[in-house]
Short mmCIF file of C-alpha atoms in Angstrom, two decimals:
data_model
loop_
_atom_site.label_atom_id
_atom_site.label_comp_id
_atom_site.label_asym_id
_atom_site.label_seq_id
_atom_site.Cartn_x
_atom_site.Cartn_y
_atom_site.Cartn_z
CA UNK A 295 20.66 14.20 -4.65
CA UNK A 296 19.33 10.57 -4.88
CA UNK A 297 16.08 9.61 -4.97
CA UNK A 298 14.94 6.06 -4.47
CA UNK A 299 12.63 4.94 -7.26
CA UNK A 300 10.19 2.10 -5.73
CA UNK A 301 8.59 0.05 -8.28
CA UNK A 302 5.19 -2.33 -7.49
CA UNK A 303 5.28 -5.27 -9.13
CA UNK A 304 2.61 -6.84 -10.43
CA UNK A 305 0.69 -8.25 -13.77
CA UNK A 306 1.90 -5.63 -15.55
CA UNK A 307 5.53 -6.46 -15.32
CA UNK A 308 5.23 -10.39 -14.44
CA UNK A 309 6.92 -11.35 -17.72
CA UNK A 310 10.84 -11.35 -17.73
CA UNK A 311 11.14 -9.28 -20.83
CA UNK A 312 8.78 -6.21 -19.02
CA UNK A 313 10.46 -6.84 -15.84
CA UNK A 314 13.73 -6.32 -16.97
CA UNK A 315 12.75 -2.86 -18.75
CA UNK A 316 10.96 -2.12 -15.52
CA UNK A 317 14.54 -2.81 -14.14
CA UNK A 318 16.79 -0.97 -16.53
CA UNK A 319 15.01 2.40 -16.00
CA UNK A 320 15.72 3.26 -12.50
CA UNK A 321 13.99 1.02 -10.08
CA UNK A 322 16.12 0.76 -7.17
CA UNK A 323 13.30 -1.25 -5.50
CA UNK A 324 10.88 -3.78 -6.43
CA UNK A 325 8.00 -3.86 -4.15
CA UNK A 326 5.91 -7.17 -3.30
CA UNK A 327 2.82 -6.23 -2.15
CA UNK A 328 1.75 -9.32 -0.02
CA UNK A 329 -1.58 -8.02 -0.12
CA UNK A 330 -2.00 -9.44 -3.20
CA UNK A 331 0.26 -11.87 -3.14
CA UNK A 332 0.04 -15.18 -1.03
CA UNK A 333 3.30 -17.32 0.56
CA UNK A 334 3.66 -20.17 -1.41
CA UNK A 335 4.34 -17.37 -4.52
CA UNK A 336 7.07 -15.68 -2.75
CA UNK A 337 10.21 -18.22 -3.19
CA UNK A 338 9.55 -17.85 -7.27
CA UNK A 339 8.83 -14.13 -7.52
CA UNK A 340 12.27 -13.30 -5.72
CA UNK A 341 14.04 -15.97 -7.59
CA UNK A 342 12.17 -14.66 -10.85
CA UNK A 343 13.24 -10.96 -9.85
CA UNK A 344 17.26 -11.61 -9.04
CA UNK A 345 17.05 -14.02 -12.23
CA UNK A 346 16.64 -10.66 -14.56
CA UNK A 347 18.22 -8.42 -12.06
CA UNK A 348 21.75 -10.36 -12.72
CA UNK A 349 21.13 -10.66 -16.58
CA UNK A 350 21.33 -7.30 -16.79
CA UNK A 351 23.98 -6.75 -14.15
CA UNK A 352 21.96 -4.24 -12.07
CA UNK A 353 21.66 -4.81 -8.46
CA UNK A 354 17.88 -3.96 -7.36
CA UNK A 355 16.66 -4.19 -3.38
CA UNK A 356 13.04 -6.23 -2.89
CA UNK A 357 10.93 -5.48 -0.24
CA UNK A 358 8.03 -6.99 0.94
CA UNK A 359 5.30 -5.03 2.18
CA UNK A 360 3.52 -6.57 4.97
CA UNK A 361 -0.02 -6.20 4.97
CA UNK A 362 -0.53 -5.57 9.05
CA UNK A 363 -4.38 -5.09 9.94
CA UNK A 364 -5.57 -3.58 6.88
CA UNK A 365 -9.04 -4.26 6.19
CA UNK A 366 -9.46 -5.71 2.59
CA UNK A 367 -11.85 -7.63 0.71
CA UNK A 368 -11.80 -11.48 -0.30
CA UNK A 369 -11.10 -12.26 -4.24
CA UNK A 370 -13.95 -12.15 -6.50
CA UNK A 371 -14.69 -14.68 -9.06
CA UNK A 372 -13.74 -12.13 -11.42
CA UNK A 373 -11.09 -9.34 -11.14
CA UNK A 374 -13.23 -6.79 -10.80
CA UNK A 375 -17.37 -6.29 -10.50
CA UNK A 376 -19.21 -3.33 -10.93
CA UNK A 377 -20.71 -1.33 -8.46
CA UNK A 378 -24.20 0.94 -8.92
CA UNK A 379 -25.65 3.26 -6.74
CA UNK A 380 -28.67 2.75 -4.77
CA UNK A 381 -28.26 -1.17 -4.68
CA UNK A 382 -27.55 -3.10 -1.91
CA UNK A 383 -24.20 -4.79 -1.46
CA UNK A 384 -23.49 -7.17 1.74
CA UNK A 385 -20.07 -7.85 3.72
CA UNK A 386 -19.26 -11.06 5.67
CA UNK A 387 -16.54 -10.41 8.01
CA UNK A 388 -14.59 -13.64 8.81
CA UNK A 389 -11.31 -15.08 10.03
CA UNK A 390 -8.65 -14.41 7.63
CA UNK A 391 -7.67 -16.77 5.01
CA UNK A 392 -11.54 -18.03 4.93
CA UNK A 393 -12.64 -15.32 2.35
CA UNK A 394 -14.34 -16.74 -0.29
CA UNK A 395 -14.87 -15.25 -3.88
CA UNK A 396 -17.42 -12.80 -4.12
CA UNK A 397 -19.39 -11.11 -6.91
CA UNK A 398 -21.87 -8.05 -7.20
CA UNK A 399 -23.84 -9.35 -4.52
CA UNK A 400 -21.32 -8.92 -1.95
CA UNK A 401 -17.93 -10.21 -0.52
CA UNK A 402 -16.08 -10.94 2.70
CA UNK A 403 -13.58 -8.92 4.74
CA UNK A 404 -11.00 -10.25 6.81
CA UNK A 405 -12.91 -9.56 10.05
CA UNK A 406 -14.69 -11.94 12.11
CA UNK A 407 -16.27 -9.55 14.03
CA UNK A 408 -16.85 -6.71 11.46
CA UNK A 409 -20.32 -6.81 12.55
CA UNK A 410 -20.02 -5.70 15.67
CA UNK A 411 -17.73 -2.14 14.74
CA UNK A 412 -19.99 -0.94 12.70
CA UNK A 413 -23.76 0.16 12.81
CA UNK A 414 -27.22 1.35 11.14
CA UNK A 415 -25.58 4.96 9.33
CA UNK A 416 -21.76 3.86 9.38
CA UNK A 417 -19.78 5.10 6.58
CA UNK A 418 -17.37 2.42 4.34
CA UNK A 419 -15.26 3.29 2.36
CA UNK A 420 -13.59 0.80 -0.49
CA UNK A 421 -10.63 1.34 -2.87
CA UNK A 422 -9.07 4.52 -1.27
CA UNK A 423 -12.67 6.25 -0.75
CA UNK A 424 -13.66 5.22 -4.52
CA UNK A 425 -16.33 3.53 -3.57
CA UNK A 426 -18.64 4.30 -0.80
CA UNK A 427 -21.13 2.40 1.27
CA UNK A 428 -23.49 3.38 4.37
CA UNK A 429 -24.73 0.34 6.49
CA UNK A 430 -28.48 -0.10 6.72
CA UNK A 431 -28.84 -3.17 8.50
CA UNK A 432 -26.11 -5.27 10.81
CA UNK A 433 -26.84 -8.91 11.65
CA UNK A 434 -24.23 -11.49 13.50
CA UNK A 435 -22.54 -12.38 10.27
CA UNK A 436 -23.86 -9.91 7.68
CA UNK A 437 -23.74 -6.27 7.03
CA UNK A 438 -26.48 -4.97 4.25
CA UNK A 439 -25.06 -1.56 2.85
CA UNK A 440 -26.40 0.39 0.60
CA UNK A 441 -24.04 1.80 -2.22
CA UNK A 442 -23.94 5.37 -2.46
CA UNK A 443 -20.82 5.77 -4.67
CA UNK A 444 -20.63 3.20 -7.32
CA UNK A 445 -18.17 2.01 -10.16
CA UNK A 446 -15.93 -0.38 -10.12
CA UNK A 447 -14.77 -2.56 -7.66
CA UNK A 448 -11.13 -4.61 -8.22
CA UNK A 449 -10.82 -7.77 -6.02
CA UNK A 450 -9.01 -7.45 -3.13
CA UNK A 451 -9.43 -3.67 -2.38
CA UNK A 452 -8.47 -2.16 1.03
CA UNK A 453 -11.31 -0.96 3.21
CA UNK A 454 -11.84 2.09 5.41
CA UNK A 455 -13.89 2.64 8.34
CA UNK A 456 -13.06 6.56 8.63
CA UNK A 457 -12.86 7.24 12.64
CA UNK A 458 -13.20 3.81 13.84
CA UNK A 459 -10.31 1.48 14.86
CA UNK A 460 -10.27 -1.81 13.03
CA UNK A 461 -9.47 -3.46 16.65
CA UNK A 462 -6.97 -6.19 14.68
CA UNK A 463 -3.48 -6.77 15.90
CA UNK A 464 -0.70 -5.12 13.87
CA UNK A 465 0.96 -8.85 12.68
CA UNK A 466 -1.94 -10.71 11.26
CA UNK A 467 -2.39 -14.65 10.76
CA UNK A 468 -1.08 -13.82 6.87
CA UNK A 469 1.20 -11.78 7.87
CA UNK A 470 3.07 -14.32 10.11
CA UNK A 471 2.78 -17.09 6.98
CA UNK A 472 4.28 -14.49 5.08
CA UNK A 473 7.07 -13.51 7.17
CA UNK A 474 7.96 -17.69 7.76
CA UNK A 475 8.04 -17.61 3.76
CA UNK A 476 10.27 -14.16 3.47
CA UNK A 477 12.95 -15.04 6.37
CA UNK A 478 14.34 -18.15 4.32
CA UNK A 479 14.39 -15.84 0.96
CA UNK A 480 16.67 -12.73 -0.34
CA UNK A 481 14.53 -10.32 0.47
CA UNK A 482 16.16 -6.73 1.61
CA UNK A 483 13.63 -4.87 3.81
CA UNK A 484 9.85 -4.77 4.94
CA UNK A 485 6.74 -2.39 4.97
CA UNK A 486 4.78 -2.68 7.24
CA UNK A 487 1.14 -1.10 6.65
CA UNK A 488 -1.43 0.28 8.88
CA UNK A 489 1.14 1.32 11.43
CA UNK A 490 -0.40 2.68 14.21
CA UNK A 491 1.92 3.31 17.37
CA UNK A 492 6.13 2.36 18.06
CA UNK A 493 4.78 -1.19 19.28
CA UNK A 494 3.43 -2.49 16.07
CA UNK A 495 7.46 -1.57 14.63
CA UNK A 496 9.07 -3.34 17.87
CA UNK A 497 6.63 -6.45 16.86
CA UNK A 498 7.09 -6.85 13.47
CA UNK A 499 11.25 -6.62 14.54
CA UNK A 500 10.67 -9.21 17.27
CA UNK A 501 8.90 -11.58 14.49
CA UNK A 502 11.83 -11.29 12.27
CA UNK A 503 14.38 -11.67 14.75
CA UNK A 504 12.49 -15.08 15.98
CA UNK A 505 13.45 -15.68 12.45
CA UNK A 506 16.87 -14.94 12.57
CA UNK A 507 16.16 -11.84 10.17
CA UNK A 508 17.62 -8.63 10.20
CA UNK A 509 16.51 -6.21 7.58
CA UNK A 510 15.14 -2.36 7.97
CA UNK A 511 11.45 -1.59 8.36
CA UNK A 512 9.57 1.12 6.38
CA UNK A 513 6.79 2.32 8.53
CA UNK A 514 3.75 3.28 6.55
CA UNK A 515 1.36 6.06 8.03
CA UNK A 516 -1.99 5.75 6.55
CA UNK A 517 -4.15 6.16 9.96
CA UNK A 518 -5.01 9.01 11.59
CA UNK A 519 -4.35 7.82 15.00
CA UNK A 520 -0.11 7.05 13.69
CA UNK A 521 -0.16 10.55 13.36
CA UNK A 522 -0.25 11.10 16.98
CA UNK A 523 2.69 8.85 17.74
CA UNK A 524 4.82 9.41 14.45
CA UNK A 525 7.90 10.71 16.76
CA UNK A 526 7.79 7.21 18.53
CA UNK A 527 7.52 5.75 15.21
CA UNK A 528 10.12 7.55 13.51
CA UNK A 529 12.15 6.55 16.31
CA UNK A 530 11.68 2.80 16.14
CA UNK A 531 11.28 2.56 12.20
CA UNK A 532 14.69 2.26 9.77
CA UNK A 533 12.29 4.73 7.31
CA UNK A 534 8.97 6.05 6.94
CA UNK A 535 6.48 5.81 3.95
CA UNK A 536 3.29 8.30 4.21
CA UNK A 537 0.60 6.49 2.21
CA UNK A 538 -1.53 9.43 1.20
CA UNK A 539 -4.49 7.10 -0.27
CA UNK A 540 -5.55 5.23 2.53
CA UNK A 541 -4.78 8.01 4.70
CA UNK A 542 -7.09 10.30 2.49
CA UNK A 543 -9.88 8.46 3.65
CA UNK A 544 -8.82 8.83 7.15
CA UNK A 545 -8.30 13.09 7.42
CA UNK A 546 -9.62 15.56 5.64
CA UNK A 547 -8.56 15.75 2.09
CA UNK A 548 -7.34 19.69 2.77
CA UNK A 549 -5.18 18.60 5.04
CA UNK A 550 -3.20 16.05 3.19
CA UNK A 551 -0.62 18.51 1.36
CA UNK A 552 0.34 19.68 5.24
CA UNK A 553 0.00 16.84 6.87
CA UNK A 554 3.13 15.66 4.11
CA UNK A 555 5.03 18.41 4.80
CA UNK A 556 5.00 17.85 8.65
CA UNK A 557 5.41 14.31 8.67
CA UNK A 558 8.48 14.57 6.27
CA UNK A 559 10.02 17.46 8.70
CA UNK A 560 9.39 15.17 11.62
CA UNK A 561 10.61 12.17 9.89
CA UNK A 562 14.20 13.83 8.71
CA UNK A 563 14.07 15.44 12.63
CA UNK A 564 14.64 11.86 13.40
CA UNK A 565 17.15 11.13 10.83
CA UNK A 566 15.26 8.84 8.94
CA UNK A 567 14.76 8.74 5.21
CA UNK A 568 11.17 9.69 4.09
CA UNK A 569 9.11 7.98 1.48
CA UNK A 570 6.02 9.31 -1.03
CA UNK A 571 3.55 6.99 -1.49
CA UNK A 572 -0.12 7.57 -2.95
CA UNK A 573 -0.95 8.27 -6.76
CA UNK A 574 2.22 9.28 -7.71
CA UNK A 575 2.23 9.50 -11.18
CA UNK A 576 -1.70 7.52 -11.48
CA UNK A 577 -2.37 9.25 -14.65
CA UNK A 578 0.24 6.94 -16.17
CA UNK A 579 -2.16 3.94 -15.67
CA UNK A 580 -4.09 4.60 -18.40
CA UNK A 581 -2.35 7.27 -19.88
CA UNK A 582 1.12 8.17 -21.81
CA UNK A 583 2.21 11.12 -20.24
CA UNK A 584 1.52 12.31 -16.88
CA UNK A 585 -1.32 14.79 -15.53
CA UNK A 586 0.12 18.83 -15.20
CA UNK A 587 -0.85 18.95 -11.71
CA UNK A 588 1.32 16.04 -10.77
CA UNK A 589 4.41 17.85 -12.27
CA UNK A 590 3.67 19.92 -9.59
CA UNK A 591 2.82 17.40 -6.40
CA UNK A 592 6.39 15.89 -7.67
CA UNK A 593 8.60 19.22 -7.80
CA UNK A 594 6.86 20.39 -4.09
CA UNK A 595 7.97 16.98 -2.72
CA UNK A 596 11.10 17.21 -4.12
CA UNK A 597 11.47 21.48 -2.52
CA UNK A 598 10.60 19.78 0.68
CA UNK A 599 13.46 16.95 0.48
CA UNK A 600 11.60 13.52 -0.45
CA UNK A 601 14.17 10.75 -0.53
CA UNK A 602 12.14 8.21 -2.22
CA UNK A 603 8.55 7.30 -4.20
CA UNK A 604 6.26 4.13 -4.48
CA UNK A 605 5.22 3.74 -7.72
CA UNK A 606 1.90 1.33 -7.00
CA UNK A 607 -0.53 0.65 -9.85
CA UNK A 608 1.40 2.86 -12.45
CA UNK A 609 3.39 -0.58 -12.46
CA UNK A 610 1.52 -3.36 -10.66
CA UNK A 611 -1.46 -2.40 -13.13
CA UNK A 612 -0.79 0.21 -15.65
CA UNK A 613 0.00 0.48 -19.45
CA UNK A 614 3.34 0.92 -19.68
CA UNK A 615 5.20 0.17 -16.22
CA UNK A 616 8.78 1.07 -17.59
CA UNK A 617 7.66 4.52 -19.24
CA UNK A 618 6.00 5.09 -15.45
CA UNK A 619 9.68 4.47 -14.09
CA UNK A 620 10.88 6.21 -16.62
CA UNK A 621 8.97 9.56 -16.53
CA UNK A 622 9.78 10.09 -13.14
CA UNK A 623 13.10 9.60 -13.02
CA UNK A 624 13.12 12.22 -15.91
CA UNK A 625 10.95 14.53 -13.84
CA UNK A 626 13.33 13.91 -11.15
CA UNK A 627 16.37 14.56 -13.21
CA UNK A 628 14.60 17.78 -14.68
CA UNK A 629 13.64 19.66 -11.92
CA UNK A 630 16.41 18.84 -9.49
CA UNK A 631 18.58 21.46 -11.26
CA UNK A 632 15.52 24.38 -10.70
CA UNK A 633 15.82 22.99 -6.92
CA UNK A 634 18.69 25.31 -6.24
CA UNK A 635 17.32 28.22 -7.87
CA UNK A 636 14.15 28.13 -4.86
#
């Protein structure tokens, strides 16, 4: 059995020296997450990457996840603020690429007409349902909310708007930037987020192929409404990625160990590997060695016949990115062997 390691990269493992341990202890992929990464960085990050990848003679795939119409916040004028409960915190929807830095007081989503989707009583969530807001007044360019689950709030974090479509097309403005930058670069394969039906796969193909690029595409469910279409999906997809932390804000969190186990079934029905993606190993963020019950959510996807795991801010973000890669291809390696004793 193989699995395929998938490794974020980030400011944790931006230096060559990290990078290359990052490297040397099982990533098969480096991910880009263009969410937090804009164009004109591209051409030096994959240079950067296959710089260290052929020092140490070890041939690593990069793939550039496309950020599709994901709602997210603008930057902040710091990395993160902190959020408290009971105060009020405003959002500015706008055209994206014309968010401007926020700060405690609020900060701007790429959605001119954010205003108009939501109302007096609407639910939003931020950071994977860390935060959580409830709008109290809507005017044409500003959303007061009141914050009803503080904490703190890193730049840049996705938002949720659970049972409401965010009514963007599935290749945004930054997204086609992106893809002009990644067609002239060695880049192996694509995400593409916030799928929701077959179409946003055939678009995303017919964008490359304008740019006389043909690499696979990982479709990533993480709406509710892709789960209604994943056969269609499956179909028109190279691979697909369930992305339990967005999608946690989107269904019930009792149904998200099920919910994996049919989408995986459905996925291999099609003949199409099948991807883990959503706090695999978090613990490892702050922490040295893993959480028990993650043992666990590993060895169950493994019983059910995962092919592959995102690592996200175990190595974008965390303490040690290599012992993350590391620990699970030791887990892997561990429990494989128990596999065929089930």
């Amino acid at each position: 059995m193989s699995i395929g390691i998938h490794a974020t990269f980030g400011p944790a493992c931006a230096t060559d020296a990290i990078l290359r341990e990052v490297l040397l202890a099982g990533t098969d992929t480096i991910r880009l997450n263009l969410s937090h990464l804009q164009a004109h960085d591209l051409p030096g990050t994959v240079q950067r990457i296959r710089a260290v990848s052929r020092d140490i003679r070890k041939d690593v795939e990069i793939a550039c996840d496309i950020r599709g119409r994901k709602l997210r916040l603008g930057p902040f004028k710091t990395d993160q603020i902190n959020l408290t409960e009971g105060q009020t915190f405003y959002l500015y929807g706008v055209v994206e690429g014309q968010e401007l830095p926020g700060d405690e007081t609020g900060a701007w989503v790429n959605h001119p007409l954010l205003s108009a989707r939501v109302r007096e009583g609407t639910e939003i969530l931020i950071d994977d349902g860390a935060i959580r807001l409830v709008v109290s007044n809507v005017e044409t360019h500003r959303i007061s909310c009141r914050v009803v689950g503080g904490g703190p709030l890193p730049a840049r974090s996705g938002l949720n708007i659970p049972g409401l479509s965010a009514d963007l097309p599935p290749i945004g403005c930054k997204d086609i930037t992106d893809l002009d930058a990644l067609s002239r670069l060695d880049v192996d394969a694509v995400y593409l987020s916030y799928v929701e039906t077959a179409e946003d796969i055939e678009s995303l193909r017919d964008q490359l192929r304008q740019r006389h690029k043909s690499i696979p595409i990982t479709a990533k469910i993480e709406r509710r409404v892709a789960l209604d279409h994943l056969d269609a999906i499956a179909a028109s997809a190279d691979a697909i990625c369930l992305a339990r932390g967005d999608l946690g804000v989107e269904i019930p969190l009792c149904d998200i160990p099920f919910v994996q186990k049919r989408v995986l079934a459905r996925t291999h029905s099609a003949k199409k590997p099948f991807i883990l993606a959503g706090a695999v190993l978090y613990s490892l963020v702050t922490r040295q060695i893993p959480a028990r019950a993650e043992l666990t959510d590993i060895a169950t996807a493994l019983q059910q016949g995962v092919d592959g795991f995102i690592l996200s801010d175990e190595t974008a973000v965390g303490i040690a990115p290599a012992m993350a890669v590391r620990t699970l291809v030791s887990l892997i390696a561990g429990m494989t062997p128990h596999l065929r004793e089930c």
